[in-house]
Coordinates of C-alpha atoms and ligand atoms in Angstrom, one line a residue:
M217 CA 25.1 -5.2 -3.5
H218 CA 23.6 -1.9 -2.6
V219 CA 20.2 -1.2 -4.3
L220 CA 18.6 2.2 -4.2
G221 CA 14.8 2.2 -4.1
I222 CA 12.7 5.1 -5.3
E223 CA 8.9 5.3 -4.7
T224 CA 7.1 8.2 -6.3
S225 CA 3.8 6.7 -7.3
C226 CA 1.5 9.2 -5.6
D227 CA 1.8 11.7 -2.8
E228 CA 4.9 10.4 -1.0
T229 CA 8.5 10.4 -1.9
G230 CA 10.1 7.2 -0.5
I231 CA 13.8 6.5 -0.7
A232 CA 15.7 3.5 0.7
I233 CA 18.9 1.6 0.4
Y234 CA 18.8 -2.2 0.6
H235 CA 21.9 -4.4 0.8
S236 CA 21.7 -8.0 -0.5
D237 CA 23.4 -9.4 2.6
K238 CA 22.9 -6.8 5.3
G239 CA 19.2 -6.0 4.5
L240 CA 17.7 -2.6 4.9
I241 CA 20.4 0.0 5.4
A242 CA 18.4 3.2 5.3
N243 CA 14.9 4.4 4.6
D244 CA 13.3 7.9 4.4
L245 CA 9.9 9.1 3.6
Y246 CA 8.5 12.5 2.8
S247 CA 4.7 12.9 2.7
Q248 CA 2.9 15.6 0.7
T249 CA -0.2 15.3 2.9
E250 CA -0.2 18.8 4.2
M251 CA 0.1 20.3 0.6
H252 CA -2.9 18.3 -0.7
A253 CA -5.1 18.5 2.5
R254 CA -6.4 22.0 1.6
Y255 CA -7.8 20.6 -1.7
G256 CA -9.4 17.5 0.0
G257 CA -7.4 15.0 -2.2
V258 CA -4.3 14.6 -4.2
V259 CA -3.7 17.1 -7.0
P260 CA -1.6 15.2 -9.5
E261 CA 0.2 18.2 -10.9
L262 CA 1.3 19.4 -7.5
S263 CA 2.4 15.9 -6.6
S264 CA 4.8 15.6 -9.6
R265 CA 6.2 19.1 -9.1
D266 CA 7.0 18.3 -5.5
Q267 CA 8.5 14.9 -6.4
I268 CA 10.9 16.8 -8.7
L269 CA 12.0 19.0 -5.8
K270 CA 12.4 16.2 -3.2
T271 CA 13.6 13.0 -4.9
L272 CA 17.3 13.8 -5.8
P273 CA 18.1 15.8 -2.6
M274 CA 16.5 13.0 -0.5
I275 CA 18.7 10.4 -2.3
D276 CA 21.9 12.4 -1.6
T277 CA 20.9 13.0 2.1
L278 CA 20.2 9.3 2.7
L279 CA 23.5 8.2 1.1
D280 CA 25.3 10.8 3.3
K281 CA 23.6 9.6 6.4
S282 CA 24.5 6.0 5.5
G283 CA 28.2 6.9 4.9
L284 CA 27.8 5.9 1.2
K285 CA 28.6 7.7 -2.0
R286 CA 26.6 7.6 -5.2
T287 CA 29.3 5.3 -6.7
D288 CA 28.5 2.7 -4.0
I289 CA 25.1 2.1 -5.6
N290 CA 25.1 -1.2 -7.6
G291 CA 21.5 -1.1 -8.9
I292 CA 18.5 1.2 -8.9
A293 CA 14.8 0.2 -8.5
Y294 CA 12.0 2.7 -9.0
T295 CA 8.2 2.3 -9.1
R296 CA 7.0 2.1 -12.7
G297 CA 3.3 1.8 -11.9
P298 CA 0.5 1.7 -11.2
G299 CA 0.1 5.3 -9.9
L300 CA -0.1 8.9 -11.1
A301 CA 1.6 9.3 -14.5
G302 CA 3.5 12.5 -13.7
A303 CA 4.7 11.4 -10.2
L304 CA 5.8 8.1 -11.7
H305 CA 7.8 9.8 -14.4
V306 CA 9.9 11.7 -11.9
G307 CA 11.0 8.5 -10.2
A308 CA 11.6 6.8 -13.5
M309 CA 13.6 9.6 -15.1
I310 CA 15.7 10.2 -12.0
G311 CA 16.3 6.4 -11.5
R312 CA 17.2 5.8 -15.1
S313 CA 19.4 8.8 -15.4
L314 CA 21.3 8.1 -12.2
A315 CA 21.7 4.4 -13.2
Y316 CA 23.0 5.5 -16.7
S317 CA 25.5 7.9 -15.2
L318 CA 26.7 5.3 -12.7
R319 CA 26.8 2.5 -15.3
V320 CA 24.6 0.3 -13.1
P321 CA 21.3 -1.5 -14.0
A322 CA 17.9 0.0 -13.3
L323 CA 14.6 -1.8 -12.9
G324 CA 11.0 -0.5 -13.0
I325 CA 9.0 -2.1 -10.1
H326 CA 5.3 -3.0 -9.8
H327 CA 4.0 -1.0 -6.9
L328 CA 1.5 -3.7 -5.8
E329 CA 4.0 -6.5 -6.0
A330 CA 6.3 -4.4 -3.8
H331 CA 3.4 -4.0 -1.3
L332 CA 2.7 -7.7 -1.3
L333 CA 6.4 -8.6 -0.6
A334 CA 7.1 -5.7 1.9
V335 CA 6.5 -8.2 4.7
M336 CA 9.9 -9.8 3.6
L337 CA 11.6 -6.8 5.1
E338 CA 10.6 -8.1 8.6
V339 CA 12.7 -10.5 10.5
D340 CA 9.7 -12.7 11.0
S341 CA 8.7 -13.3 7.3
P342 CA 6.6 -15.9 5.6
T343 CA 7.6 -18.7 3.2
F344 CA 5.8 -19.5 0.0
P345 CA 3.0 -20.3 -0.8
F346 CA 0.8 -17.8 1.0
L347 CA -2.5 -16.0 0.6
G348 CA -2.2 -12.3 0.2
L349 CA -4.8 -9.7 1.1
L350 CA -3.8 -6.6 -0.6
V351 CA -5.6 -3.5 0.6
S352 CA -4.4 -0.1 -0.6
G353 CA -5.9 3.2 -1.7
G354 CA -6.6 2.0 -5.2
H355 CA -6.7 -1.8 -5.0
T356 CA -8.3 -4.5 -2.9
A357 CA -7.5 -8.0 -3.9
L358 CA -7.0 -11.6 -2.6
I359 CA -4.0 -13.1 -4.3
R360 CA -2.5 -16.6 -4.1
V361 CA 1.3 -16.2 -4.1
D362 CA 2.9 -19.5 -5.1
Q363 CA 6.4 -18.1 -5.2
F364 CA 8.4 -15.1 -6.0
G365 CA 6.8 -13.7 -9.3
Q366 CA 3.9 -16.2 -9.4
Y367 CA 0.6 -14.4 -8.5
H368 CA -2.9 -15.7 -9.0
L369 CA -5.8 -13.3 -8.6
L370 CA -8.6 -15.0 -6.6
G371 CA -10.9 -12.0 -6.1
E372 CA -10.8 -8.2 -6.3
T373 CA -13.0 -5.2 -5.8
L374 CA -15.7 -4.6 -8.4
D375 CA -15.8 -0.8 -7.7
D376 CA -14.1 1.2 -4.8
A377 CA -11.0 -0.1 -3.1
S378 CA -11.2 -0.5 0.7
G379 CA -8.8 2.4 1.2
E380 CA -11.1 4.5 -1.1
A381 CA -14.0 3.5 1.1
F382 CA -12.2 4.8 4.1
D383 CA -11.2 8.0 2.4
K384 CA -14.5 8.7 0.7
T385 CA -16.6 8.2 3.9
A386 CA -14.1 10.2 5.9
R387 CA -14.7 13.0 3.4
L388 CA -18.5 12.7 4.0
L389 CA -17.7 13.1 7.7
G390 CA -15.9 16.3 6.9
L391 CA -12.5 14.9 7.8
A392 CA -9.3 16.2 6.1
Y393 CA -7.3 14.3 3.5
P394 CA -6.1 11.5 3.8
G395 CA -9.2 10.4 5.7
G396 CA -8.5 6.7 6.3
R397 CA -6.1 7.1 9.2
L398 CA -8.1 10.0 10.7
L399 CA -11.4 8.0 10.5
S400 CA -9.8 5.1 12.3
E401 CA -8.6 7.5 15.0
L402 CA -12.1 8.9 15.5
A403 CA -13.4 5.3 15.5
Q404 CA -11.5 4.5 18.7
S405 CA -13.9 6.7 20.7
G406 CA -17.0 5.5 18.8
D407 CA -19.7 2.9 19.2
A408 CA -19.6 0.6 16.2
D409 CA -23.1 -0.8 16.9
R410 CA -24.9 2.6 16.7
F411 CA -25.3 2.6 12.9
K412 CA -26.2 -0.6 11.0
L413 CA -24.3 -0.3 7.7
P414 CA -24.3 -2.8 4.8
R415 CA -21.6 -5.4 4.5
P416 CA -21.6 -5.5 0.6
M417 CA -21.1 -8.9 -1.1
L418 CA -20.8 -10.8 2.2
N419 CA -23.8 -13.0 1.5
R420 CA -22.8 -13.7 -2.1
P421 CA -20.4 -16.5 -2.9
G422 CA -17.0 -15.8 -4.3
L423 CA -14.0 -13.7 -3.3
D424 CA -14.8 -10.4 -5.0
F425 CA -15.5 -7.2 -3.0
S426 CA -17.6 -4.1 -3.5
F427 CA -17.5 -1.0 -1.3
S428 CA -19.4 1.6 -3.3
G429 CA -22.8 0.6 -1.6
L430 CA -21.3 1.3 1.8
K431 CA -20.2 4.8 0.6
T432 CA -23.8 5.4 -0.7
A433 CA -25.3 4.3 2.6
V434 CA -23.2 6.7 4.5
A435 CA -23.9 9.5 2.0
Q436 CA -27.6 9.0 2.5
L437 CA -27.3 8.7 6.3
V438 CA -25.2 11.8 6.9
P439 CA -27.8 14.5 5.9
T440 CA -30.3 12.9 8.4
L441 CA -27.9 13.3 11.4
T442 CA -26.6 16.1 13.5
L443 CA -22.9 15.5 13.2
D444 CA -21.8 16.3 16.8
D445 CA -18.4 14.9 17.9
Q446 CA -19.9 11.7 19.4
T447 CA -22.0 11.0 16.3
K448 CA -18.9 11.4 14.1
C449 CA -17.0 9.0 16.2
D450 CA -19.9 6.5 16.2
L451 CA -20.3 6.7 12.5
A452 CA -16.5 6.4 12.0
A453 CA -16.5 3.2 14.2
S454 CA -19.6 1.8 12.3
V455 CA -17.9 2.4 8.9
Q456 CA -14.6 0.9 10.0
A457 CA -16.4 -2.1 11.4
A458 CA -18.3 -2.7 8.1
I459 CA -15.1 -2.5 6.0
V460 CA -13.1 -4.7 8.3
D461 CA -15.9 -7.3 8.6
V462 CA -16.0 -7.7 4.8
L463 CA -12.2 -7.9 4.5
V464 CA -12.0 -10.5 7.3
V465 CA -14.9 -12.7 6.1
K466 CA -13.7 -12.8 2.5
T467 CA -10.2 -13.6 3.6
Q468 CA -11.4 -16.4 5.8
R469 CA -13.3 -17.8 2.8
A470 CA -10.2 -17.6 0.7
L471 CA -8.2 -19.5 3.3
N472 CA -10.8 -22.2 3.3
Q473 CA -11.0 -22.4 -0.4
T474 CA -7.2 -22.5 -1.0
A475 CA -6.4 -24.5 2.2
L476 CA -3.4 -22.2 2.6
K477 CA -2.1 -21.8 6.1
T478 CA 0.0 -18.7 5.7
L479 CA -1.7 -15.3 5.4
V480 CA -0.1 -11.9 4.5
V481 CA -1.9 -8.6 4.7
A482 CA -0.4 -5.7 2.8
G483 CA -1.0 -2.1 1.6
G484 CA -2.0 1.1 3.4
V485 CA -5.2 -0.3 5.0
A486 CA -3.2 -3.0 6.6
A487 CA -2.0 -0.2 9.0
N488 CA -5.5 -0.2 10.4
Q489 CA -5.4 -1.6 14.0
L490 CA -8.9 -3.1 14.0
L491 CA -8.2 -5.0 10.7
R492 CA -4.8 -6.2 12.2
S493 CA -6.4 -7.5 15.4
N494 CA -9.6 -9.0 13.8
I495 CA -7.7 -10.7 11.0
K496 CA -5.3 -12.1 13.6
S497 CA -8.1 -13.7 15.6
M498 CA -9.6 -15.1 12.4
A499 CA -6.3 -16.5 11.3
E500 CA -5.8 -18.1 14.7
S501 CA -9.3 -19.7 14.5
E502 CA -8.4 -21.1 11.1
G503 CA -5.0 -22.4 12.3
A504 CA -3.2 -20.1 9.9
R505 CA -0.1 -18.0 10.6
L506 CA -0.5 -14.3 10.0
Y507 CA 2.3 -11.9 8.8
V508 CA 1.7 -8.2 8.5
P509 CA 4.5 -5.6 8.0
R510 CA 4.9 -2.8 10.6
P511 CA 2.5 0.0 9.7
A512 CA 5.3 2.1 8.1
F513 CA 5.9 -0.7 5.6
C514 CA 2.1 -1.1 4.9
T515 CA 1.7 2.4 3.6
D516 CA 3.9 3.6 0.7
N517 CA 7.6 3.5 1.2
G518 CA 10.9 3.2 -0.6
A519 CA 12.1 0.1 1.4
M520 CA 9.7 -2.3 -0.4
V521 CA 10.9 -1.0 -3.8
A522 CA 14.5 -1.4 -2.9
Y523 CA 13.9 -4.9 -1.5
L524 CA 12.0 -6.1 -4.5
G525 CA 14.5 -4.5 -6.9
C526 CA 17.4 -6.2 -5.1
Q527 CA 15.7 -9.7 -5.4
R528 CA 15.0 -9.1 -9.1
L529 CA 18.5 -7.8 -9.8
L530 CA 20.0 -10.8 -8.0
T531 CA 18.2 -13.2 -10.4
G532 CA 20.0 -11.4 -13.2
E533 CA 17.0 -9.5 -14.3
S534 CA 17.5 -6.2 -15.9
D535 CA 15.7 -4.2 -18.5
D536 CA 16.8 -1.8 -21.3
M537 CA 16.8 1.9 -21.2
D538 CA 13.0 2.1 -21.3
A539 CA 12.0 4.9 -18.9
S540 CA 8.3 4.7 -19.7
V541 CA 5.8 4.4 -16.8
L542 CA 2.6 2.3 -16.6
P543 CA -0.1 4.3 -14.6
R544 CA -2.4 1.3 -15.1
W545 CA -0.6 -1.9 -14.7
P546 CA -2.3 -5.2 -13.7
L547 CA -0.3 -7.4 -11.4
Ligands
KG4_629 O1 -0.8 1.6 0.1 P1 -1.1 3.0 0.3 O2 -0.2 3.8 1.2 O3 -1.1 3.8 -1.1 C1 -1.6 3.2 -2.2 O4 -0.9 2.4 -2.9 O5 -2.8 3.4 -2.5 O6 -2.6 3.0 0.8 C2 -3.2 4.3 1.1 C3 -4.6 4.0 1.6 C4 -5.4 5.2 1.8 O7 -6.7 5.0 1.3 C5 -5.4 5.4 3.3 O8 -6.6 6.1 3.7 C6 -5.4 4.0 3.8 O9 -4.5 3.4 3.0 N1 -4.9 4.0 5.2 C7 -5.7 3.6 6.2 C8 -4.9 3.7 7.4 N2 -3.7 4.2 7.0 C9 -3.7 4.3 5.7 N3 -7.0 3.1 6.2 C10 -7.5 2.8 7.4 N4 -6.8 2.9 8.6 C11 -5.5 3.3 8.6 N5 -4.9 3.4 9.8
ZN630 ZN1 0.8 1.9 -2.2

């Protein structure tokens, strides 16, 4: 069964084709970063207009490249939420209409569930149950995944998400959008010990996170500094270290509390090299096995949507003609 995956939840158009036996056949991504960079963040209206221009041509190009025709598609999965309403609508309307015209089923997919299971696209993938650390631009959560479709929230952020913490502090440093990746690049040449930044919630029990205090600390620190190149790198390294420390310690606590020995890290921030290496060391010290998707499957992509859609369609799941989207949708 060939499943077409469509991801249009924010500022990227992700298209992929996943085959139930052969695995991932093709995957393509278009990023609107350049378009939004001049505004310092995503402009929702521009995002949805661009999704309209890109989605259908990208689907046809990907089918062409794969030697497939539209009629070879047996099912369609698109991101239904959470995300930007307008951008989601584009994927939902195109996915539904295409499925209707081809007389195949279509399914609306939960973006965070797709992130959490993106690791299954890798040859080396985990078995259930596992502990999931989900770190994206809008969400930060620790989730116990008992099996496919069974998720228990153990802790989450009370304010900013970790990706937001990266992006907002990057902005305070004068970096272009999207700041997270740029900040982590600067951090490579910085001294993480130069600035002592808070590690919010670390000394409190529980598995919840909070990152807004870190942002405030950086906002108060920046006007007192001369932001030369080295200072920017040092501050970037100090911010990155603070965020990663909090994520690693809380995840370690969750491993201990749940006694789970399998750990998955997912979402855009999981592309961060310091997080990947520090969480690996922590997992080893806990005797746990770590699984993290390749960086391109940590950030938004169509492959995770096609994969999850395929699994759901294989279980016989299908929904009616409802093309509504859910911009806010708890997992
Ligand atoms: O999962 P994702 O691509 O989109 C959402 O669902 O939100 O995550 C995007 C987030 C952004 O906040 C971005 O700055 C962050 O992931 N991010 C990174 C890195 N790459 C992406 N943060 C830190 N280091 C990176 N290398
Ligand atoms: Zn995402």
